[in-house]
Coordinates of C-alpha atoms in Angstrom, one line a residue:
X25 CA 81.3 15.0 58.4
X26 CA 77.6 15.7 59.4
X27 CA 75.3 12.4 58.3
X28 CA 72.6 13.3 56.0
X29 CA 70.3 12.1 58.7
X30 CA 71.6 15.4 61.1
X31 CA 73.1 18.2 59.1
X32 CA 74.5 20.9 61.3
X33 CA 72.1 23.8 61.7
X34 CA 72.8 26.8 59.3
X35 CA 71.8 29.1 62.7
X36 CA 75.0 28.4 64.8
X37 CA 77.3 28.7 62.0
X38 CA 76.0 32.0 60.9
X39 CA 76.0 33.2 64.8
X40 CA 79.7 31.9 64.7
X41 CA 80.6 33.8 61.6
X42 CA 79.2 36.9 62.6
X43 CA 80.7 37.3 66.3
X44 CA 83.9 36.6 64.6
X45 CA 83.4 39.6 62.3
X46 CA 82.7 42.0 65.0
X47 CA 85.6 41.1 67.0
X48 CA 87.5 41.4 64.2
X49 CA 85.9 45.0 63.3
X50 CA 86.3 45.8 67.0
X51 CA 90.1 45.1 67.0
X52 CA 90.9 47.2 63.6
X53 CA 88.7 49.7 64.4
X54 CA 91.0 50.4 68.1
X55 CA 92.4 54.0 68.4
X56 CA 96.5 53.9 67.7
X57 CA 99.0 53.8 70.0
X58 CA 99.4 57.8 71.5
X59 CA 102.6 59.2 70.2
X60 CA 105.8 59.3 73.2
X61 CA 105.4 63.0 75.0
X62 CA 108.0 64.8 76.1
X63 CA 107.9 67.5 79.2
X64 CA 107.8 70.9 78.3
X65 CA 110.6 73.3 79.4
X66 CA 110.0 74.8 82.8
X67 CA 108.3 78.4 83.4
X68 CA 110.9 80.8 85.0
X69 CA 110.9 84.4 85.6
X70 CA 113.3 87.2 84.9
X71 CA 114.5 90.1 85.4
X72 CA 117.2 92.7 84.4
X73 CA 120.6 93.0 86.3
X74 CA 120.6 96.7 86.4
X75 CA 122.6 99.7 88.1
X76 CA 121.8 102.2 90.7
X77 CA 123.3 104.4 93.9
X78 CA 124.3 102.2 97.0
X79 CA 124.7 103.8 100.3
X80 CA 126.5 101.8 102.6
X81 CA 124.8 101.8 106.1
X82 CA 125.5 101.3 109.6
X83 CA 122.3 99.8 111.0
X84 CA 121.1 99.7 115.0
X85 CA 117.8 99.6 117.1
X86 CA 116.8 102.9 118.5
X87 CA 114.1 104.5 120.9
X88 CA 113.3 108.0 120.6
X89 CA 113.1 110.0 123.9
X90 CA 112.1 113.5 124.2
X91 CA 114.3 116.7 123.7
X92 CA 114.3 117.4 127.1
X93 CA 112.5 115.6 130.2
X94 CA 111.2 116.9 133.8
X95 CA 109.6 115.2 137.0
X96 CA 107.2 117.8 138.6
X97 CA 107.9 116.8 142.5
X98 CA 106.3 119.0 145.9
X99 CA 109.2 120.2 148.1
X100 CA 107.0 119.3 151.1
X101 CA 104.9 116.4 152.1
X102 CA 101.3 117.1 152.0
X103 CA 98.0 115.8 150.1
X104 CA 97.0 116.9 146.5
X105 CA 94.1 118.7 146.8
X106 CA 93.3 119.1 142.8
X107 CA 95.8 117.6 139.5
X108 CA 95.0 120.9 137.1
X109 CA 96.3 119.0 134.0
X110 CA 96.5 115.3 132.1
X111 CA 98.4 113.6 130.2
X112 CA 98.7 114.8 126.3
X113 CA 98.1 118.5 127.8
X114 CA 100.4 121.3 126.7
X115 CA 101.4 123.6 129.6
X116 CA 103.4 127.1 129.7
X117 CA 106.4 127.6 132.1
X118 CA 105.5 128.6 135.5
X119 CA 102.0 127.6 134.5
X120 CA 100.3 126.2 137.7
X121 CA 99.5 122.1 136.6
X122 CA 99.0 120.9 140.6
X123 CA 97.9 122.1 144.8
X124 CA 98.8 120.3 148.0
X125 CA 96.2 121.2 151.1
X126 CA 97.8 123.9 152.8
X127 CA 97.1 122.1 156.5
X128 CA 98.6 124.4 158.9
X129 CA 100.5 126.5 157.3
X130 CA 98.2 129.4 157.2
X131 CA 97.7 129.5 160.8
X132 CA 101.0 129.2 161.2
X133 CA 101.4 131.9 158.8
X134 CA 99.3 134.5 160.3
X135 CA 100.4 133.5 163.8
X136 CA 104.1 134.7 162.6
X137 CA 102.7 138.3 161.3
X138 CA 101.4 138.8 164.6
X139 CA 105.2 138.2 165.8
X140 CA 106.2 140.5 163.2
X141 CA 103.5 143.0 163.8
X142 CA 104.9 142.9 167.5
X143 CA 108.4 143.6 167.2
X144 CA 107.8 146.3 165.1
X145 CA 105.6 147.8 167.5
X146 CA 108.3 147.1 170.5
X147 CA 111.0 148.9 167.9
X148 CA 108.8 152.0 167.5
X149 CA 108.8 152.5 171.6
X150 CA 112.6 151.6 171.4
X151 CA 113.4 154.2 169.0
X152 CA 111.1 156.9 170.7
X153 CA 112.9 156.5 174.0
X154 CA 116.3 157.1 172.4
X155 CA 114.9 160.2 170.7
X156 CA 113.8 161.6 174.2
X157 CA 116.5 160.9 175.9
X158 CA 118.5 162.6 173.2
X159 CA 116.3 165.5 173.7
X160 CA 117.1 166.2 177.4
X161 CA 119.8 168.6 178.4
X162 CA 123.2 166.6 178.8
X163 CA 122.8 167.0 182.9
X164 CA 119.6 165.5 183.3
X165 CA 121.2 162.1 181.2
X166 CA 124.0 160.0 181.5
X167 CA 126.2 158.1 179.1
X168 CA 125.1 154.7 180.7
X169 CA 121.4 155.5 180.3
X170 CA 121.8 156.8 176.6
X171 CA 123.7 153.6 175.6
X172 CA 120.8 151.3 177.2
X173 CA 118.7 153.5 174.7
X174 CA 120.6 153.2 171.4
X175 CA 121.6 149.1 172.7
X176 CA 117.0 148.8 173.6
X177 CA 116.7 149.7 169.3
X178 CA 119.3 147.4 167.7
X179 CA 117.5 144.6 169.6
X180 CA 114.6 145.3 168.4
X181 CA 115.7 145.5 165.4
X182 CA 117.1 142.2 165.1
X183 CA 114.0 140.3 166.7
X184 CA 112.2 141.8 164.3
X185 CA 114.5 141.2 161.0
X186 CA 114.1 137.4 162.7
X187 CA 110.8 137.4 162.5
X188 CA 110.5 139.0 159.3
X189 CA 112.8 136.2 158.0
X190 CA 111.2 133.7 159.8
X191 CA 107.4 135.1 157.8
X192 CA 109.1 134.7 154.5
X193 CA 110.1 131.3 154.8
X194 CA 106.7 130.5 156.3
X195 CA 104.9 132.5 153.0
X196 CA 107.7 130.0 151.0
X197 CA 106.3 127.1 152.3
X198 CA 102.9 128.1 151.2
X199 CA 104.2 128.9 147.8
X200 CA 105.3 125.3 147.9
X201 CA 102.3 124.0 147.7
X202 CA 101.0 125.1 144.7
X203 CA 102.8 122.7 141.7
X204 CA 104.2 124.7 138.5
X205 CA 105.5 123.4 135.0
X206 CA 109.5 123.5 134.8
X207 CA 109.1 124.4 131.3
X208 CA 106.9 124.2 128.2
X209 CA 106.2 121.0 126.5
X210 CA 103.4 118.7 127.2
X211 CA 102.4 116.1 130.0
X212 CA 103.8 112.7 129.3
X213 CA 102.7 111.0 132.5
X214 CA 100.4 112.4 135.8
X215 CA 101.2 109.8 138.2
X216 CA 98.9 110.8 141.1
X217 CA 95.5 111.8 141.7
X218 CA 93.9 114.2 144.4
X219 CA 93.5 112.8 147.8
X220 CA 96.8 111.3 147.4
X221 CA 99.7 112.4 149.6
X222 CA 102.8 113.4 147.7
X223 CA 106.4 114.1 148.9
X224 CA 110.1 115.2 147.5
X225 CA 110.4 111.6 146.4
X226 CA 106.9 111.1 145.0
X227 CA 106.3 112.8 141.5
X228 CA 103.4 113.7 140.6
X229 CA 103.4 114.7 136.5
X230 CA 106.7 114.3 134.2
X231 CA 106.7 117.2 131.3
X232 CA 108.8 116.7 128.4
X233 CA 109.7 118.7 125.0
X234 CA 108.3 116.5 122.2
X235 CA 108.9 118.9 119.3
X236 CA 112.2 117.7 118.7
X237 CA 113.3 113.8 119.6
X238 CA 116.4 112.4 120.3
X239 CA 117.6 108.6 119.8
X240 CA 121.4 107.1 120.6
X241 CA 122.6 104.9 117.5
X242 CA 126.1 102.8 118.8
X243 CA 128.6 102.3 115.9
X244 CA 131.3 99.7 115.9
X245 CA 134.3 100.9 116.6
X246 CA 135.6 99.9 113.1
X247 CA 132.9 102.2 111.2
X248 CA 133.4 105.2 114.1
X249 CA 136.0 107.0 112.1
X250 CA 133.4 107.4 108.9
X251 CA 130.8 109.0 111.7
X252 CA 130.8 113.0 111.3
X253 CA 128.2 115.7 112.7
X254 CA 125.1 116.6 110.4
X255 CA 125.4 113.5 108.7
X256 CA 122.0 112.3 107.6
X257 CA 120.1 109.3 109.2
X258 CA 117.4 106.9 108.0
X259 CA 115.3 105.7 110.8
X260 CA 111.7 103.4 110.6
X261 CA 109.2 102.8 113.4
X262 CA 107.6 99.4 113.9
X263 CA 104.6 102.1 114.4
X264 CA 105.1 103.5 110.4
X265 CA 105.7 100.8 108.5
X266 CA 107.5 101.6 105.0
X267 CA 107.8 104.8 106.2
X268 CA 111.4 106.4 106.5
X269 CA 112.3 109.1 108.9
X270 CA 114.9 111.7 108.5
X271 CA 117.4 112.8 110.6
X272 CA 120.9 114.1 111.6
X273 CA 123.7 113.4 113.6
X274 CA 123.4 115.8 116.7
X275 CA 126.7 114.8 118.3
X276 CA 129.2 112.2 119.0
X277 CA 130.4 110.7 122.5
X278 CA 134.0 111.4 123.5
X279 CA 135.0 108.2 124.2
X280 CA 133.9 104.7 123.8
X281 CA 131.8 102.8 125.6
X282 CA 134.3 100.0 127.6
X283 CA 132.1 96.9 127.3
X284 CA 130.3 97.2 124.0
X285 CA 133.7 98.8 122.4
X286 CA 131.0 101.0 120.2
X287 CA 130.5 104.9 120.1
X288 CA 127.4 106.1 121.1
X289 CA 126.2 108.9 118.8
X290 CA 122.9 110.8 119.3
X291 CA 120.5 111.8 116.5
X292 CA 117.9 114.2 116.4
X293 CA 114.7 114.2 114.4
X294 CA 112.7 116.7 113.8
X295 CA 108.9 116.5 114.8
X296 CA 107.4 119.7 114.6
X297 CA 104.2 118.2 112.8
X298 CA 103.9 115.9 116.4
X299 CA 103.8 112.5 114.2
X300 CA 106.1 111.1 116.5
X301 CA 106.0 110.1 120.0
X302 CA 108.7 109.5 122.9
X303 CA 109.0 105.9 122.9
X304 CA 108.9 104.7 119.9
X305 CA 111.2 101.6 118.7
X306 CA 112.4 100.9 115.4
X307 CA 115.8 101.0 113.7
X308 CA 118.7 103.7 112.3
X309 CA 120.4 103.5 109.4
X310 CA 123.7 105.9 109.8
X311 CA 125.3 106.4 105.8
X312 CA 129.2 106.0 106.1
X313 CA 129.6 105.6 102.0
X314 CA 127.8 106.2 99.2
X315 CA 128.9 103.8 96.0
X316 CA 127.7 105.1 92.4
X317 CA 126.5 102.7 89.9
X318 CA 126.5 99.6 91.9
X319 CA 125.3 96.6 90.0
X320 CA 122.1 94.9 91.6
X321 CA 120.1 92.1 91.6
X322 CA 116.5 91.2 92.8
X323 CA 116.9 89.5 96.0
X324 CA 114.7 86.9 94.6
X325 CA 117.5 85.7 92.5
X326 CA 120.0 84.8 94.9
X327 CA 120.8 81.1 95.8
X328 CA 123.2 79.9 98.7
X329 CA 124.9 77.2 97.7
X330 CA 127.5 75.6 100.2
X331 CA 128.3 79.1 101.6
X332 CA 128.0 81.2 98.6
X333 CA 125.8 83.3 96.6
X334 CA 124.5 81.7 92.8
X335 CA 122.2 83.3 90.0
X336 CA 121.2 81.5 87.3
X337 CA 122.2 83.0 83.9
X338 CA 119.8 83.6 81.0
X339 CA 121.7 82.3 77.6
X340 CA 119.7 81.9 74.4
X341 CA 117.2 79.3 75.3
X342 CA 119.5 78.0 78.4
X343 CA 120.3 78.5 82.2
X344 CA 124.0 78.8 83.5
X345 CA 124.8 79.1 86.8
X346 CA 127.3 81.5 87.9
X347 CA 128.6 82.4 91.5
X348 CA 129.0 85.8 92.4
X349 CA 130.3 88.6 95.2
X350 CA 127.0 90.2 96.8
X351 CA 127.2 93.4 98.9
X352 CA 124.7 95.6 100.5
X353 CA 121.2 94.6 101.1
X354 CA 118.3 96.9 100.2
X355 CA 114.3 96.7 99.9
X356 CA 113.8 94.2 97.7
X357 CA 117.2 94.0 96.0
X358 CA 121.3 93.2 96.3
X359 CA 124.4 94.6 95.3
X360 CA 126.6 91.9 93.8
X361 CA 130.0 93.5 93.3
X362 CA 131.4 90.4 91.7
X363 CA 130.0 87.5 88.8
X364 CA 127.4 89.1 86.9
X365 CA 127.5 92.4 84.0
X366 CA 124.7 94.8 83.8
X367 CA 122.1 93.6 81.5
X368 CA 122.3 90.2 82.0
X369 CA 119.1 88.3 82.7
X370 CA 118.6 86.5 85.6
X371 CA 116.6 84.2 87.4
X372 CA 114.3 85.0 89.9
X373 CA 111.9 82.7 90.3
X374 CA 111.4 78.6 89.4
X375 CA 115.0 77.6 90.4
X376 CA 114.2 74.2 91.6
X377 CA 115.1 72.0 89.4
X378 CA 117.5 74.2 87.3
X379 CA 121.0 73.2 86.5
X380 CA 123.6 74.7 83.7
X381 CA 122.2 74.2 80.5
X382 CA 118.3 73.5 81.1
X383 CA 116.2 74.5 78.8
X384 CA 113.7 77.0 80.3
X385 CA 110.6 78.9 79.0
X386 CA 110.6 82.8 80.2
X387 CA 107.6 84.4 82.2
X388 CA 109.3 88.3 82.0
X389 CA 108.2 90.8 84.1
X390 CA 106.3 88.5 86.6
X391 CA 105.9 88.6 90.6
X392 CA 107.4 85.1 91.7
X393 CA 105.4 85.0 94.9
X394 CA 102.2 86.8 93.5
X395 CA 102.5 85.0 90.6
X396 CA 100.8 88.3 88.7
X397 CA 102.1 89.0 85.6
X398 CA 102.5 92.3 83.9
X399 CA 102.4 90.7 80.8
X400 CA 99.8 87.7 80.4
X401 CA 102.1 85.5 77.8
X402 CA 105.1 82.9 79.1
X403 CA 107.9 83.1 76.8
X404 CA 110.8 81.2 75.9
X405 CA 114.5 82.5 76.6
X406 CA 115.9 83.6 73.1
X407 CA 119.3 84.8 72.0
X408 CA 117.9 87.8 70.1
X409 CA 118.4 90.4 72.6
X410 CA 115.8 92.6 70.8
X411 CA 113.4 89.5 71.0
X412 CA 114.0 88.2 74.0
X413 CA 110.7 86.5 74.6
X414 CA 109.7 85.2 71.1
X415 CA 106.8 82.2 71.3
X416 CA 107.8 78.3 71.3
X417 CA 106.1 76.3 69.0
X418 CA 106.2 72.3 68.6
X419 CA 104.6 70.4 65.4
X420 CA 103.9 66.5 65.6
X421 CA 102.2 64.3 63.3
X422 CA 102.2 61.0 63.0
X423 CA 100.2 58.6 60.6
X424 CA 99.9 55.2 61.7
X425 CA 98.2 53.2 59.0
X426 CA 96.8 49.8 59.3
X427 CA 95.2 46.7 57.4
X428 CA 93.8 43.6 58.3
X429 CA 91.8 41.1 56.4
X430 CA 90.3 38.4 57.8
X431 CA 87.9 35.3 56.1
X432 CA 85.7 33.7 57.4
X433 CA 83.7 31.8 54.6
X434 CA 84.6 31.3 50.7
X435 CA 83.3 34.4 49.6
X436 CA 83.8 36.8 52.6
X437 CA 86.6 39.3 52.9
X438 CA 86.6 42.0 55.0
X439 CA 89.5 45.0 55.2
X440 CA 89.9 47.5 57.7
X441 CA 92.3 50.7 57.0
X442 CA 92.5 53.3 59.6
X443 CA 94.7 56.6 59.6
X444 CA 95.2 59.2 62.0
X445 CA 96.9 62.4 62.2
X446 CA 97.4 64.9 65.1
X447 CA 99.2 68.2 65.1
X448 CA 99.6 70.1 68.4
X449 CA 101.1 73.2 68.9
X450 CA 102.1 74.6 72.8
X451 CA 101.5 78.2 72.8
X452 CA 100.9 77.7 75.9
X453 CA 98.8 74.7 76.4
X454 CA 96.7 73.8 79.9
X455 CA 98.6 72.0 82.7
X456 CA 95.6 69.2 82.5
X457 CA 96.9 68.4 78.4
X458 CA 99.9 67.7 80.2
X459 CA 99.1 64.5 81.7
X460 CA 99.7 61.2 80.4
X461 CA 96.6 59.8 78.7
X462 CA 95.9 56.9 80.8
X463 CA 96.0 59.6 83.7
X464 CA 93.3 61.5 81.7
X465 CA 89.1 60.9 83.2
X466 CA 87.2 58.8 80.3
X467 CA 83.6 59.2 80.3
X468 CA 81.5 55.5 81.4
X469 CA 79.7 53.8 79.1
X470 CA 76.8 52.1 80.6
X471 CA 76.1 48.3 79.4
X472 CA 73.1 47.8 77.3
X473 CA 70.0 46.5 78.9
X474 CA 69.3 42.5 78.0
X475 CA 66.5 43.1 75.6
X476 CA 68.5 45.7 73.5
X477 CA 70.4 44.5 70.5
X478 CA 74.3 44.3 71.8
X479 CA 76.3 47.4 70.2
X480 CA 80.5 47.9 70.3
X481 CA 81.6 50.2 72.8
X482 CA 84.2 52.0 70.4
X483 CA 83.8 55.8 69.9
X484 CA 84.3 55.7 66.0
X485 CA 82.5 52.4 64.7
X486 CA 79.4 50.9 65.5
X487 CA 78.3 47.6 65.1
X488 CA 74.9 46.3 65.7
X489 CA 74.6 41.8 65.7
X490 CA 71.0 41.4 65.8
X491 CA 70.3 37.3 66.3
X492 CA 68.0 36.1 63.7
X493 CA 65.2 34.9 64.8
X494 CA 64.2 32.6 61.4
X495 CA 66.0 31.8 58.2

């Protein structure tokens, strides 16, 4: 107990009074516990098992070659003296497209008319002794001398067919030097250029027929027996991507081949409008079977599981997982000839994660890789199958109260009662609302300068302590 002599200054116990207050204040006025938050269902996306025509396929690579093909090649060796044509030109049959220098075959061609032109002269004399002789009387000849006569012609009748022979193949020779198309088409290749010397093994241009195109498609020996002529074909180029090609089945091979066991069947294409070039690679699709109303799936929605082939199942609100029989494969999509009824909804995308009975929320109608809907709101799977989509809604509130009362002198009471309420509602809600609040970025409250009265730092109550600076 304070003597009268130093009684305990009314100052500190005030100061004490009032920082217990505002810690008091500050520990009522604290925000309430946030209420436990559960995950939301996961987004997956759907789709319809539906029914359509499936043609079973034989499927091989393929080049297509021209129609027909040609190597223009001179019979003789000899120089190119001018190339009349390129490649990508279209020449006529017969059509002159190349000429070798001649050399010396003209002189030697003129040089053999001049041996013609001789015998023929040396028959003439021939022929008009016989006819004199045969004009004198029979005593002024004898047989001897008459057979010299008729034996003088037929020699010179046969050194001059010799020679006549001997000019045309000389003239044939010459011919050879001028280069003509083997038939119509169009230049695929010109291998040689004038100046350069060409010979029976050299070629010098290959013409082809382009208009229609032929490509050989080997089918396994097991599939051969479903193979006819005119059957149609599916081919695509690596050149005309998602572009399909018809064509027909030209003719089959008559026998296997020994080492591949697989029958080689040609198929022409038609190419008339010249959209398709010798050469190209790609692939043939052969139809063996055609199935009606075939049950199929997005491709999307296929899992393989330990060998097999799983879907997840769309029931009411739910996932099941069901393991089915899939067939043919097509552009986006799969038969499944097993495990699955038309109309059900599957799965097709957000299957990580899922296991029978998972409560899912349903994005319908939405590209799993693109991610772009065709309708902009994420549904919840629903039993109703003429509300399949409907919205899913969650309510919370909770109202936490709290009361404190605290004294600090004889006649000072001070009570605190807070209440707080929240309602949220996910239709849908922001992936950052998602977080858990400790996770969430609070804004920093910078301390008070020194000479500024000391303030709490909680949002909802302020309160100032001023020190007194006299009674």
């Amino acid at each position: 107990m304070p003597s009268p002599e130093n009684p305990p200054p009314r100052r500190s116990v005030i100061s004490r009074g009032l920082l217990s207050l505002a810690l008091l204040l500050a520990a009522c006025s604290a925000p309430p516990a946030p209420a436990n938050k559960q995950r939301p269902p996961p987004h997956v996306t759907t789709a319809v098992v539906t029914r359509r025509d499936v043609a079973v396929e034989v499927s091989a690579p393929v080049e297509l070659r021209p129609q027909a093909r040609a190597e223009v090649t001179p019979r003789i060796s000899g120089h190119l003296a001018e190339v009349r044509v390129d490649r990508g030109d279209r020449v006529r049959a017969g059509e002159t497209v190349a000429v070798l220098r001649p050399g010396e075959l003209n002189d030697q061609q003129e040089a053999q008319r001049a041996v013609v032109r001789q015998f023929e002269t040396s028959l003439s004399l021939a022929r008009e002794q016989l006819e004199r002789g045969e004009a004198l009387p029979s005593e002024l000849r004898t047989a001897q001398e008459q057979a010299n006569w008729k034996s003088a012609v037929r020699q010179e009748q046969a050194r001059l067919a010799s020679a006549q022979a001997q000019l045309k193949a000389m003239a044939a020779r010459v011919d050879d030097t001028v280069l003509r198309a083997p038939m119509d088409g169009v230049v695929l290749e010109r291998r040689m250029e004038p100046g350069a010397l060409a010979g029976p093994n050299t070629p010098v241009l290959t013409v082809g027929r382009v208009e229609l195109l032929k490509a050989t498609v080997e089918i396994p020996e097991k599939q051969s027996g479903k193979v006819a002529v005119g059957q149609p074909v599916r081919l695509r180029f690596d050149a005309l991507p998602g572009e399909d090609v018809a064509g027909r089945v030209a003719r089959l091979a008559p026998a296997f081949d020994p080492v591949t066991r697989a029958l080689q069947v040609e198929v022409e294409v038609d190419n008339t409008e010249g959209r398709l070039r010798p050469g190209l690679s790609g692939r043939a699709w052969v139809e063996i079977e055609r199935r009606e109303g075939s049950a199929t799936v997005p491709t999307t929605a296929l899992r393989a599981v330990r060998g097999t082939s799983q879907v997840y199942l769309i029931e009411g609100d739910k996932v099941r997982r069901a393991t089915v029989e899939t067939g043919v494969e097509g552009d986006g999509w799969t038969e499944v000839r097993s495990g699955v009824a038309t109309g059900a909804i599957v799965v097709t995308g957000g299957q990580d994660g899922l296991a029978d009975g998972t409560v899912v929320r349903v994005a319908a109608d939405v590209d799993p890789y693109s991610g772009k809907p065709r309708t902009n709101e994420a549904r919840p799977a629903s039993t109703a199958a003429a509300n399949p989509h409907p919205t899913l809604t969650s309510t919370s509130t909770s109202a936490p109260t709290s009361t404190s009362t605290s004294t600090t002198t004889p006649t000072s009471t001070t009570t605190s009662t807070s209440t707080t309420t929240s309602t949220s509602t996910t239709t849908p809600r922001p992936a950052e609302l998602d977080r858990p609040t400790d996770a969430l970025p609070r804004p920093a409250i910078a301390a008070p300068p020194a000479s500024e009265p000391r303030r709490a730092t909680d949002p909802q109550q302020t309160l100032v302590i001023t020190p007194r600076t006299g009674r």
